[in-house]
Amino acid sequence: MDLEEAKEFKERCTQCAAVSWGLTDEGKYYCTSCHNVTERSKEVINTGDIPNTKIQAINRGLKRKRKFEKGWDWYVCEGFQQILYQQAEALKTLGVGPELKNEVLHNFWKRYLQKSKQAYCKNPVYTSKRKATVLEDNPSHSDWDSEPDLLSDFSCPSFVESGTDSKPDGHTQKPFPISRTSQSETASICSGSLDGVTYSLQKEKGIVKMTVPRTLALCYLSLLWQRETITLSDLLRLVEEGHIPYIHAFQRFPEEMKLYGRDKGIFAIESWPTYEDIYKKTIEIAKFLDLPRFPDITEDCYLHPNILCMKYLMEVNLPDEMNDLTCQVVKMTGIGEVDFLTFDPIAKMAKTVKYDVQAVAIIVIVLKLLFLLDDNLEWTLSNIAEKYNEKNKEDKPWFDFRKWYQVMKRSIDEKKQKWEEARAKYLWKSEKPLYHSSIDKGVVYKRREMVVNLQKQFSTLVDSVPTVEKKRPSSFQFNWTEGDSTRTCFHGHGLQGILKKKGQSLTTKNSLYWLSTQKFCRSYCKHVTTYEESNFSRSYQFIINLFSFLLRIKTSSLHEEVSLIEKRLFKAKYSKTKKKSRSRKGRK
Amino acid sequence: MSDFSEELVRSKTEDEQEESCMFSGTGMSFPWLQKHIETVATGGKKEKDFAQTTSACLSFIQEALLKHQWQQAAEYMHSYFQILEDSDSYKRQAAPEIIWKLGSEILFYHPKSNMETFNTFADRMKNIGVMNYLKISLQHVLYLLHHGMFEDANRNLSHAETWRYGEKSASQEVLINLIQAYKGLLQYYTWSKNKMELSRLDKEDYAYNTAFQNMLNHSGKMSVNLCTLIQTPGVWDPFVKSYVEMLEFYGDRDKAREVLTNYAYDEKFPSNPNAHIYLYNFLKREKAPREKLISVLKILYQIVPSHKLMLEFHRLLRKSEKEDHRKLALEVLFGVLDFAGCTKNITAWKYLAKYLRQTLMENHLAWVQEEWNSRKNWWPGFHFSFFWAKTNWKEDKALACEKALVAGILLGKGCRYFRYISKQDDQVIKKKIKRIKKSVKKYSIANPGL
């Protein structure tokens, strides 16, 4: 009989033409002056875009309405479950096997709930035990395809008992102790979820709290477990390009999961995920989940450096022939070994290889081996290659570093510019604004409306064709074609000009090498070395910038990775000639 | 890893600080400084990418505006609006003004924009927060006036005038006064149109009376609207001018004089040459005694010694009986000719030539020397070079003659300017040159030895 709620219904009564509506217990409108009951019910008007089945479910009164913000009772972990579900679905549409979602991620999540004592354990943190019991009783729900329904499904029984007035009082009291109900009422003032306040205050030692960035860490863990062909940098790029829900993930929660107050701090994200951060969180979560050793990364896996190097050689338009050299470096340094590559969270020093960064670092080293990159030799070699190519137009062309540099420089600058523009144009705020409390709700909504209106006005000034088209998901960012001079493809170019025969094998013409780092940091700080750009040759700077932009990582972390692999490659030299600025390198 | 990056950042900023110490005196600009300040403002906390987006967006908009790429600017504006929802309340509150400035600029120039879009935008921006209502209203009015929408502008001013929000802060009160004054200015516009009509009508005409009454109505409102603002310290030239014009029209000379005197002499008002010019012109119309006019121009002379009224000032001083006035008359002339913009002012040179002769005739050599001493280092190069002699002779012979006389008197007949002009063989002004030669011989201050 809530007259307040019926205010939004503005039609005239068919009997007496008055506009004065009340709500019946079934949620239908009735006229307060002539008591004519309409066929229209409140829910239909509010949620017109929801399929019929759901409306019926609501009309039956299965969902208990809460006073402050009409919506379902839900827990924070359910919100994360929603996000993970969306992310898993997105990965599936990107072509990842369905096992990832149904088995791996699902199991990881269950394990997480158990480890963080939220479910699947003897004393879960929630007094209601709702989730735990339901999930245990329904093993069939391991199929997440029907997840949103599943969510409502397993919350139904409890809602029926507490929500409808027809049940005798004694019955309602049983599953829901009074303390809980009152708690939920107070909590509802500060958060849409039942435990938003307690969740954000909770600081238990030894428990890794779920956060939105950590959902990505979980996704990456499952990808790693499945040895899928998506690296961490790929994953983050897909997030950035909007193919995997992240920043606006909470917007796709079911209508009835209302978010406000503390939920804002938990689910609203105002930063892009960074490689280092998600990498750290991945290890942290794997340790927290106490996961066993991951499936072996063998030579036929995508994440093996040999294959990844091939991929990145193609991506940055370098000759295929370089792959032989990368493979050699991998072999010499031993970073292609299964034990080195496979992630083992319970090992003493849990760390996982940054597969993509490592592969790229190997390419940098090979470039240094071939061209020295001292701002001198690479250009001399380019001159030779250029002359040869001019004379022998029919033959397979020699790789010309200068030409490659020109093509790459232009392409990467263009890409970077576009990337920066897209970042500057990114719209962070959600369509449904989040507010802290009912006090500022009006203000927040008004502000949102204002922004929308202004945007609408200015969008009429912009050409109807959106300048930032949504990119199709791809593991490659560049596309090289033969013929087009601005996108010349160097894949088929040869290395003859740079290599020479020595007995049976080929060696590089260039016999010099310089180490990216002479000093490694030995103190307790976690970094390996520093990268002061201006200390290095321009070619090296260019290469480092190019690759770190491709992977969206910091230049310093790529430099570190290069240094670490060099340390393995020149182990002997390191111990002997630590002080020499340039070490002469023998033939490998 | 993050420790490491922070260290890098720290070491970098330290280096830069050293740099700033080294170069701070040379007036170089340091683009990094702005960034440095921005990071300090966030208290060392890592900036969210949201903030990065908005600040990058802002610089893209500024760049686009600079290049007149209104289309691109509008595109970035679309994204920049989200700063109104920034969780940082400081930024959120500063945003409407920035958005208004950028947005109105874009809408003013954008080919697809029109009056309607601009008006909608202005109305929206007025109502974001409370601090910008008046400022935006006023700028909106100026936009409307620019497009000749007189009625709309007037209506907007009336709206703004009646707008109140709680306790007005001091700054808002000035704005309200300003808005009222603009209203007064619009009334002045109507009033002077009526005045024009009136001048065309016959006094016996029936319409004359109504028109006069009409004018009177406007003038009443106008004086109310203008009065308050004019009393607040500031530069209000157009308002003062129109107010005085109206007062004079109705013969209220005392009030007009009071307003102008207050505007010129009240120490709370910023120094404003126009205030003295208005007062001077008013007094001149009133035929005030010379002494009074001189005292007004004396102040103007201190503010703008190169003003064109200075020649008038010189004439007034020249006629004065007081000796110090006559000395000042010489000073004023030299002062005028110190300015590059006045070098070809023939009247000034004519006056100087004449007055130098007169002064020397009256045996005030000391006055001339006093003025000349500070200038003898640079005037020869500045006014009396061979180049100038040639150009002046080519462009304006009369000017060249006056200058030659001055040069001769000040530098002696040996000076290049004088020599060049005196050697010219021109039939028309042969006599004149002869006279000049004579004068120089008689009065030159430079050649007692020769």
mmCIF file of C-alpha atoms in Angstrom, chain B residues 79-335:
data_model
loop_
_atom_site.group_PDB
_atom_site.id
_atom_site.type_symbol
_atom_site.label_atom_id
_atom_site.label_comp_id
_atom_site.label_asym_id
_atom_site.label_seq_id
_atom_site.Cartn_x
_atom_site.Cartn_y
_atom_site.Cartn_z
ATOM 1 C CA SER B 79 35.253 13.151 -22.894
ATOM 2 C CA TYR B 80 36.391 16.045 -20.751
ATOM 3 C CA PHE B 81 32.913 16.567 -19.313
ATOM 4 C CA GLN B 82 33.433 13.580 -17.046
ATOM 5 C CA ILE B 83 35.667 15.736 -14.875
ATOM 6 C CA LEU B 84 32.401 17.071 -13.472
ATOM 7 C CA GLU B 85 32.082 13.668 -11.831
ATOM 8 C CA ASP B 86 35.640 13.595 -10.509
ATOM 9 C CA SER B 87 35.832 12.178 -7.009
ATOM 10 C CA ASP B 88 38.374 14.883 -6.212
ATOM 11 C CA SER B 89 36.065 17.659 -5.058
ATOM 12 C CA TYR B 90 38.685 20.349 -5.626
ATOM 13 C CA LYS B 91 39.006 19.443 -9.292
ATOM 14 C CA ARG B 92 35.273 18.974 -9.627
ATOM 15 C CA GLN B 93 34.599 22.464 -8.378
ATOM 16 C CA ALA B 94 37.200 24.064 -10.582
ATOM 17 C CA ALA B 95 35.878 22.201 -13.617
ATOM 18 C CA PRO B 96 32.743 24.216 -14.579
ATOM 19 C CA GLU B 97 34.710 27.380 -15.196
ATOM 20 C CA ILE B 98 37.291 25.583 -17.346
ATOM 21 C CA ILE B 99 34.535 23.807 -19.256
ATOM 22 C CA TRP B 100 32.691 27.043 -19.785
ATOM 23 C CA LYS B 101 35.763 28.804 -21.126
ATOM 24 C CA LEU B 102 36.779 25.997 -23.457
ATOM 25 C CA GLY B 103 33.231 25.116 -24.484
ATOM 26 C CA SER B 104 32.145 28.661 -25.243
ATOM 27 C CA GLU B 105 35.295 29.148 -27.309
ATOM 28 C CA ILE B 106 34.553 26.018 -29.299
ATOM 29 C CA LEU B 107 30.894 26.907 -29.786
ATOM 30 C CA PHE B 108 31.803 30.420 -30.815
ATOM 31 C CA TYR B 109 33.890 29.184 -33.726
ATOM 32 C CA HIS B 110 32.611 25.736 -34.585
ATOM 33 C CA PRO B 111 30.971 25.680 -38.028
ATOM 34 C CA LYS B 112 28.117 23.472 -36.846
ATOM 35 C CA SER B 113 27.385 25.596 -33.830
ATOM 36 C CA ASN B 114 24.652 28.221 -33.761
ATOM 37 C CA MET B 115 22.982 30.640 -31.395
ATOM 38 C CA GLU B 116 20.711 27.974 -30.067
ATOM 39 C CA THR B 117 23.515 25.586 -29.142
ATOM 40 C CA PHE B 118 25.417 28.351 -27.500
ATOM 41 C CA ASN B 119 22.432 29.468 -25.495
ATOM 42 C CA THR B 120 21.645 25.960 -24.321
ATOM 43 C CA PHE B 121 25.239 25.436 -23.339
ATOM 44 C CA ALA B 122 25.377 28.707 -21.441
ATOM 45 C CA ASP B 123 22.138 27.989 -19.625
ATOM 46 C CA ARG B 124 23.403 24.580 -18.614
ATOM 47 C CA MET B 125 26.744 25.814 -17.423
ATOM 48 C CA LYS B 126 25.168 28.602 -15.402
ATOM 49 C CA ASN B 127 23.390 26.105 -13.267
ATOM 50 C CA ILE B 128 26.316 23.858 -12.470
ATOM 51 C CA GLY B 129 27.301 24.892 -9.001
ATOM 52 C CA VAL B 130 26.426 28.370 -7.787
ATOM 53 C CA MET B 131 29.674 30.233 -8.120
ATOM 54 C CA ASN B 132 29.622 30.669 -11.862
ATOM 55 C CA TYR B 133 26.077 31.807 -12.491
ATOM 56 C CA LEU B 134 26.777 35.510 -12.668
ATOM 57 C CA LYS B 135 30.069 35.294 -14.497
ATOM 58 C CA ILE B 136 28.653 33.040 -17.170
ATOM 59 C CA SER B 137 25.478 35.114 -17.435
ATOM 60 C CA LEU B 138 27.535 38.174 -18.105
ATOM 61 C CA GLN B 139 29.680 36.491 -20.732
ATOM 62 C CA HIS B 140 26.586 35.043 -22.300
ATOM 63 C CA VAL B 141 25.180 38.558 -22.536
ATOM 64 C CA LEU B 142 28.329 39.760 -24.253
ATOM 65 C CA TYR B 143 27.992 36.912 -26.735
ATOM 66 C CA LEU B 144 24.388 37.877 -27.431
ATOM 67 C CA LEU B 145 25.316 41.505 -27.903
ATOM 68 C CA HIS B 146 28.069 40.475 -30.249
ATOM 69 C CA HIS B 147 25.385 38.812 -32.359
ATOM 70 C CA GLY B 148 23.077 41.777 -32.077
ATOM 71 C CA MET B 149 20.534 40.030 -29.883
ATOM 72 C CA PHE B 150 19.753 43.113 -27.888
ATOM 73 C CA GLU B 151 16.455 41.944 -26.408
ATOM 74 C CA ASP B 152 17.789 38.574 -25.334
ATOM 75 C CA ALA B 153 20.785 40.188 -23.749
ATOM 76 C CA ASN B 154 18.568 42.521 -21.824
ATOM 77 C CA ARG B 155 16.388 39.677 -20.618
ATOM 78 C CA ASN B 156 19.401 37.696 -19.519
ATOM 79 C CA LEU B 157 20.712 40.645 -17.589
ATOM 80 C CA SER B 158 17.394 41.011 -15.816
ATOM 81 C CA HIS B 159 17.503 37.337 -14.866
ATOM 82 C CA ALA B 160 21.019 37.603 -13.584
ATOM 83 C CA GLU B 161 20.262 40.783 -11.715
ATOM 84 C CA THR B 162 17.589 39.171 -9.618
ATOM 85 C CA TRP B 163 19.592 36.021 -8.969
ATOM 86 C CA ARG B 164 20.502 35.537 -5.336
ATOM 87 C CA TYR B 165 22.117 32.669 -3.547
ATOM 88 C CA GLY B 166 22.262 32.785 0.216
ATOM 89 C CA GLU B 167 24.781 35.225 1.537
ATOM 90 C CA LYS B 168 26.493 36.935 -1.307
ATOM 91 C CA SER B 169 30.214 36.828 -1.098
ATOM 92 C CA ALA B 170 32.110 40.029 -1.726
ATOM 93 C CA SER B 171 33.177 38.993 -5.197
ATOM 94 C CA GLN B 172 29.618 38.175 -6.158
ATOM 95 C CA GLU B 173 28.441 41.591 -5.095
ATOM 96 C CA VAL B 174 30.806 43.286 -7.494
ATOM 97 C CA LEU B 175 29.477 40.990 -10.190
ATOM 98 C CA ILE B 176 25.905 41.959 -9.446
ATOM 99 C CA ASN B 177 26.895 45.604 -9.651
ATOM 100 C CA LEU B 178 28.597 44.925 -12.931
ATOM 101 C CA ILE B 179 25.523 43.205 -14.291
ATOM 102 C CA GLN B 180 23.381 46.148 -13.246
ATOM 103 C CA ALA B 181 25.838 48.480 -14.880
ATOM 104 C CA TYR B 182 25.657 46.524 -18.113
ATOM 105 C CA LYS B 183 21.935 46.855 -17.909
ATOM 106 C CA GLY B 184 22.468 50.563 -17.511
ATOM 107 C CA LEU B 185 24.702 50.533 -20.539
ATOM 108 C CA LEU B 186 21.966 48.916 -22.612
ATOM 109 C CA GLN B 187 19.562 51.544 -21.346
ATOM 110 C CA TYR B 188 22.077 54.162 -22.386
ATOM 111 C CA TYR B 189 22.033 52.636 -25.838
ATOM 112 C CA THR B 190 18.265 53.027 -26.083
ATOM 113 C CA TRP B 191 18.496 56.427 -24.550
ATOM 114 C CA SER B 192 20.986 57.725 -27.062
ATOM 115 C CA LYS B 193 18.906 56.264 -29.883
ATOM 116 C CA ASN B 194 15.978 58.211 -28.525
ATOM 117 C CA LYS B 195 18.192 61.249 -28.310
ATOM 118 C CA MET B 196 19.024 60.931 -31.981
ATOM 119 C CA GLU B 197 15.350 60.693 -32.823
ATOM 120 C CA LEU B 198 14.637 63.663 -30.676
ATOM 121 C CA SER B 199 17.158 65.792 -32.474
ATOM 122 C CA ARG B 200 15.345 65.052 -35.687
ATOM 123 C CA LEU B 201 11.984 66.088 -34.299
ATOM 124 C CA ASP B 202 10.563 69.531 -34.106
ATOM 125 C CA LYS B 203 10.017 70.864 -30.599
ATOM 126 C CA GLU B 204 6.449 71.728 -31.472
ATOM 127 C CA ASP B 205 5.809 68.206 -32.676
ATOM 128 C CA TYR B 206 3.406 66.142 -30.660
ATOM 129 C CA ALA B 207 5.799 63.198 -30.740
ATOM 130 C CA TYR B 208 8.553 65.270 -29.210
ATOM 131 C CA ASN B 209 7.057 65.191 -25.777
ATOM 132 C CA THR B 210 6.522 61.452 -25.725
ATOM 133 C CA ALA B 211 10.020 60.831 -26.969
ATOM 134 C CA PHE B 212 11.395 63.114 -24.338
ATOM 135 C CA GLN B 213 9.376 61.385 -21.655
ATOM 136 C CA ASN B 214 10.613 58.069 -22.951
ATOM 137 C CA MET B 215 14.185 59.215 -22.668
ATOM 138 C CA LEU B 216 13.635 60.483 -19.186
ATOM 139 C CA ASN B 217 12.312 57.093 -18.136
ATOM 140 C CA HIS B 218 15.382 55.339 -19.419
ATOM 141 C CA SER B 219 17.743 57.806 -17.899
ATOM 142 C CA GLY B 220 16.213 57.378 -14.451
ATOM 143 C CA LYS B 221 16.739 53.604 -14.490
ATOM 144 C CA MET B 222 20.098 54.041 -16.042
ATOM 145 C CA SER B 223 21.496 56.302 -13.360
ATOM 146 C CA VAL B 224 20.332 53.861 -10.678
ATOM 147 C CA ASN B 225 22.008 50.983 -12.445
ATOM 148 C CA LEU B 226 25.274 52.745 -13.131
ATOM 149 C CA CYS B 227 25.689 54.577 -9.858
ATOM 150 C CA THR B 228 26.659 51.672 -7.616
ATOM 151 C CA LEU B 229 29.300 50.274 -9.898
ATOM 152 C CA ILE B 230 30.941 53.601 -10.543
ATOM 153 C CA GLN B 231 31.476 54.067 -6.848
ATOM 154 C CA THR B 232 33.297 50.757 -6.534
ATOM 155 C CA PRO B 233 37.014 51.004 -7.259
ATOM 156 C CA GLY B 234 37.834 49.776 -10.738
ATOM 157 C CA VAL B 235 38.167 50.787 -14.359
ATOM 158 C CA TRP B 236 34.690 51.543 -15.687
ATOM 159 C CA ASP B 237 35.369 53.791 -18.667
ATOM 160 C CA PRO B 238 32.336 53.071 -20.882
ATOM 161 C CA PHE B 239 29.980 53.260 -17.910
ATOM 162 C CA VAL B 240 31.399 56.524 -16.635
ATOM 163 C CA LYS B 241 31.386 58.061 -20.072
ATOM 164 C CA SER B 242 27.762 57.246 -20.802
ATOM 165 C CA TYR B 243 26.656 58.274 -17.336
ATOM 166 C CA VAL B 244 28.356 61.634 -17.669
ATOM 167 C CA GLU B 245 26.922 62.161 -21.119
ATOM 168 C CA MET B 246 23.450 61.675 -19.712
ATOM 169 C CA LEU B 247 24.051 63.953 -16.744
ATOM 170 C CA GLU B 248 25.356 66.641 -19.020
ATOM 171 C CA PHE B 249 22.378 66.302 -21.292
ATOM 172 C CA TYR B 250 20.029 67.047 -18.427
ATOM 173 C CA GLY B 251 22.277 69.865 -17.265
ATOM 174 C CA ASP B 252 23.374 68.233 -14.041
ATOM 175 C CA ARG B 253 26.914 69.552 -14.336
ATOM 176 C CA ASP B 254 27.684 69.392 -10.654
ATOM 177 C CA LYS B 255 26.879 65.735 -10.462
ATOM 178 C CA ALA B 256 28.868 65.047 -13.612
ATOM 179 C CA ARG B 257 31.851 66.904 -12.236
ATOM 180 C CA GLU B 258 31.592 65.049 -8.975
ATOM 181 C CA VAL B 259 31.499 61.686 -10.734
ATOM 182 C CA LEU B 260 34.463 62.488 -12.930
ATOM 183 C CA THR B 261 36.519 64.028 -10.152
ATOM 184 C CA ASN B 262 35.870 61.031 -7.989
ATOM 185 C CA TYR B 263 36.761 58.673 -10.829
ATOM 186 C CA ALA B 264 40.032 60.489 -11.467
ATOM 187 C CA TYR B 265 41.165 61.387 -7.991
ATOM 188 C CA ASP B 266 39.878 58.712 -5.631
ATOM 189 C CA GLU B 267 42.974 56.888 -4.469
ATOM 190 C CA LYS B 268 41.152 53.602 -4.118
ATOM 191 C CA PHE B 269 40.701 53.483 -7.881
ATOM 192 C CA PRO B 270 43.498 52.064 -9.996
ATOM 193 C CA SER B 271 45.553 54.578 -11.932
ATOM 194 C CA ASN B 272 43.661 55.206 -15.165
ATOM 195 C CA PRO B 273 44.689 57.774 -17.793
ATOM 196 C CA ASN B 274 41.217 57.850 -19.289
ATOM 197 C CA ALA B 275 39.774 59.093 -16.030
ATOM 198 C CA HIS B 276 41.918 62.223 -16.350
ATOM 199 C CA ILE B 277 41.177 62.631 -20.021
ATOM 200 C CA TYR B 278 37.424 62.515 -19.369
ATOM 201 C CA LEU B 279 37.768 65.037 -16.601
ATOM 202 C CA TYR B 280 39.923 67.303 -18.747
ATOM 203 C CA ASN B 281 37.519 67.190 -21.662
ATOM 204 C CA PHE B 282 34.641 67.903 -19.341
ATOM 205 C CA LEU B 283 36.408 70.871 -17.797
ATOM 206 C CA LYS B 284 37.339 72.145 -21.215
ATOM 207 C CA ARG B 285 33.701 71.997 -22.275
ATOM 208 C CA GLU B 286 32.885 73.836 -19.083
ATOM 209 C CA LYS B 287 35.509 76.450 -19.939
ATOM 210 C CA ALA B 288 37.258 75.966 -16.653
ATOM 211 C CA PRO B 289 40.214 78.230 -15.792
ATOM 212 C CA ARG B 290 43.564 77.367 -17.295
ATOM 213 C CA GLU B 291 45.059 76.655 -13.888
ATOM 214 C CA LYS B 292 42.551 73.880 -13.346
ATOM 215 C CA LEU B 293 43.120 72.333 -16.751
ATOM 216 C CA ILE B 294 46.846 72.364 -16.168
ATOM 217 C CA SER B 295 46.489 70.559 -12.870
ATOM 218 C CA VAL B 296 44.469 67.771 -14.510
ATOM 219 C CA LEU B 297 46.885 67.321 -17.380
ATOM 220 C CA LYS B 298 49.839 67.347 -15.007
ATOM 221 C CA ILE B 299 48.653 64.027 -13.640
ATOM 222 C CA LEU B 300 48.077 62.643 -17.095
ATOM 223 C CA TYR B 301 51.590 63.775 -17.988
ATOM 224 C CA GLN B 302 52.930 61.655 -15.152
ATOM 225 C CA ILE B 303 51.027 58.591 -16.308
ATOM 226 C CA VAL B 304 51.303 58.943 -20.093
ATOM 227 C CA PRO B 305 53.935 61.485 -21.119
ATOM 228 C CA SER B 306 53.453 60.594 -24.780
ATOM 229 C CA HIS B 307 49.706 61.208 -24.902
ATOM 230 C CA LYS B 308 48.526 63.411 -27.744
ATOM 231 C CA LEU B 309 46.943 65.777 -25.231
ATOM 232 C CA MET B 310 50.471 66.687 -24.165
ATOM 233 C CA LEU B 311 50.797 69.124 -27.026
ATOM 234 C CA GLU B 312 47.664 70.817 -25.785
ATOM 235 C CA PHE B 313 49.194 70.747 -22.346
ATOM 236 C CA HIS B 314 52.279 72.410 -23.732
ATOM 237 C CA ARG B 315 50.180 75.195 -25.241
ATOM 238 C CA LEU B 316 48.456 75.796 -21.930
ATOM 239 C CA LEU B 317 51.760 75.883 -20.089
ATOM 240 C CA ARG B 318 53.372 78.129 -22.660
ATOM 241 C CA LYS B 319 50.720 80.735 -22.142
ATOM 242 C CA SER B 320 50.996 80.611 -18.372
ATOM 243 C CA GLU B 321 52.585 83.466 -16.517
ATOM 244 C CA LYS B 322 54.271 81.235 -13.996
ATOM 245 C CA GLU B 323 57.903 80.514 -14.657
ATOM 246 C CA ASP B 324 57.809 76.912 -13.517
ATOM 247 C CA HIS B 325 54.935 76.274 -15.921
ATOM 248 C CA ARG B 326 56.977 77.602 -18.773
ATOM 249 C CA LYS B 327 59.862 75.404 -17.773
ATOM 250 C CA LEU B 328 57.490 72.455 -17.654
ATOM 251 C CA ALA B 329 56.309 73.368 -21.159
ATOM 252 C CA LEU B 330 59.790 72.599 -22.451
ATOM 253 C CA GLU B 331 60.033 69.427 -20.428
ATOM 254 C CA VAL B 332 56.723 68.188 -21.826
ATOM 255 C CA LEU B 333 57.879 68.651 -25.408
ATOM 256 C CA PHE B 334 61.097 66.805 -24.864
ATOM 257 C CA GLY B 335 59.081 64.124 -23.094
#
